[in-house]
Amino acid sequence: MNITMIGTGYVGLVTGACLAEFGHRVICMDKDTDKIDRLLKGEIPIYEPGLDTLVAKNVEDGHLKFSSDLADCVPEAQAVFIAVGTPSSRRGDGYADLSYIYAAAKDIAVHLSDYTVVVDKSTVPVGTARQVKRIIKESNPSADFDVASNPEFLREGAAINDFMRPDRVVVGTDSEKARGVMKEVYDPLFLLSTPFVFTGLESAELIKYAANAFLAMKISFINEMSTLCEEVGADVVDLAKGIGLDGRIGAKFLHPGPGYGGSCFPKDTLALLRIAQENGVTARSVEAAVEINSAQKARMVKKIRDALGGSEAGKTIAALGLAFKPETDDLRESPPLSILPPLAEKGAKIRAHDPQGMREAKEMYPDWTYVNNAYEACEGADVVVLFTEWNQYRALNLAEIKEKMNGAVFVDLRNVYSPKQIQDAGFKYYGLGRM
Ligand code: UGA
């Protein structure tokens, strides 16, 4: 099958490469000619484990091509995926900015020839697929097409595996014919007995937001429980295990942390609240999840300040991890970048390390010191704070860390180490929901 992917951001590139791996002939298209030039040279603009190899293999096999010209790609395609960005609007009001989606719909319309399914892959508010349909119809009344909504559930850092072995695939469309095309797109997954949810456009669009909001709620719930654990002397790790083994609750996404970040949960929870509000409905549980997440980041500032004896002025903080989660260089809405700046403003010096995120961080916070590894970060530090649970921070030589430091305080915001491990190494321990 010939497939066009519009947008070579995170979702577009991963989806395009994986569909090529399924055996389809995929052209990834982007208006950004620089980006396409880099991709043609074999450069991958994002860090995602395994993506470079997958792209290279499929380019070599002739299954994956890149282009900056829609006229090259759309007329031949049986399915055209829209995977352009939908950032929060610049007004900061929770609306998703749909201008890129609508521009793509207009551009596609003029190039449509034979029957084509136009697939919304981007995360979009309910009603967007119908708008896409209207725009295409208005721009090209004779176009033979249907629209489908096919939300993605990929996690950064694990995206290829998530695509190849998904928990489910959701496809929303009103058309039986489009359903047939979508089945063909995902044929290898049918063979693996992956569950498919075929539904309407609005349901598919809402499923995406509801899934992310539910996961955000789960994280905020466990973060709130971690605060309670600290007050009553309970251990949140045991608590998470104790509730997570109940199959109705499930053990995943019950790890407390410095707050959820990234390009999805913060944006999508706000967008869901906006959709609810516009439709005269409350979504109090999601509202609470968002509030708890902000409070969690503020609580982490206080935790670090307390660990420094009540004042950060003139103290040095070794920050391990700047990305919002491991295996990504993505700094968007990353908790350490909300937690460290207020401490730096009050006179703390930051020595930071992240395996992938430092290039961008240097541009955002040029005054901080960036080093090559966790041990260098700890040189002369009064406190070490573990923000992101990268594998290379999971088995640190704690004695060596302590030797390099000025103080002996360890703040583990991911509960990577047990309190005993840290205390036995001679540190004062601060974790989340355990002591
Ligand atoms: C999330 C969803 O997990 C994907 O299913 C979805 O496709 C994606 O958003 C999207 O909408 O595109 P992602 O943002 O890549 O994926 O990362 P997650 O692994 O979900 O982590 C999000 C944040 O939650 C991170 O900051 C992480 O540290 C935090 N988190 C996660 C916790 O604090 N505790 C947990 O137990 C799990």
PDB file of C-alpha atoms in Angstrom, residues 229 235-242 256 415 432-434:
ATOM      1  CA  CYS A 229       2.812   8.508  53.259  1.00  0.00           C
ATOM      2  CA  ASP A 235       6.015   3.663  52.397  1.00  0.00           C
ATOM      3  CA  VAL A 236       4.535   4.643  49.019  1.00  0.00           C
ATOM      4  CA  VAL A 237       6.440   1.911  47.157  1.00  0.00           C
ATOM      5  CA  ASP A 238       4.740  -0.736  49.295  1.00  0.00           C
ATOM      6  CA  LEU A 239       1.456   1.130  48.973  1.00  0.00           C
ATOM      7  CA  ALA A 240       1.700   1.163  45.157  1.00  0.00           C
ATOM      8  CA  LYS A 241       2.460  -2.552  45.169  1.00  0.00           C
ATOM      9  CA  GLY A 242      -0.330  -3.239  47.612  1.00  0.00           C
ATOM     10  CA  PRO A 256       5.604   8.775  42.317  1.00  0.00           C
ATOM     11  CA  ASN A 415      12.739   6.331  44.445  1.00  0.00           C
ATOM     12  CA  LEU A 432       9.210  10.466  47.853  1.00  0.00           C
ATOM     13  CA  GLY A 433       6.687   8.953  50.209  1.00  0.00           C
ATOM     14  CA  ARG A 434       9.231   6.904  52.143  1.00  0.00           C
TER      15      ARG A 434
END
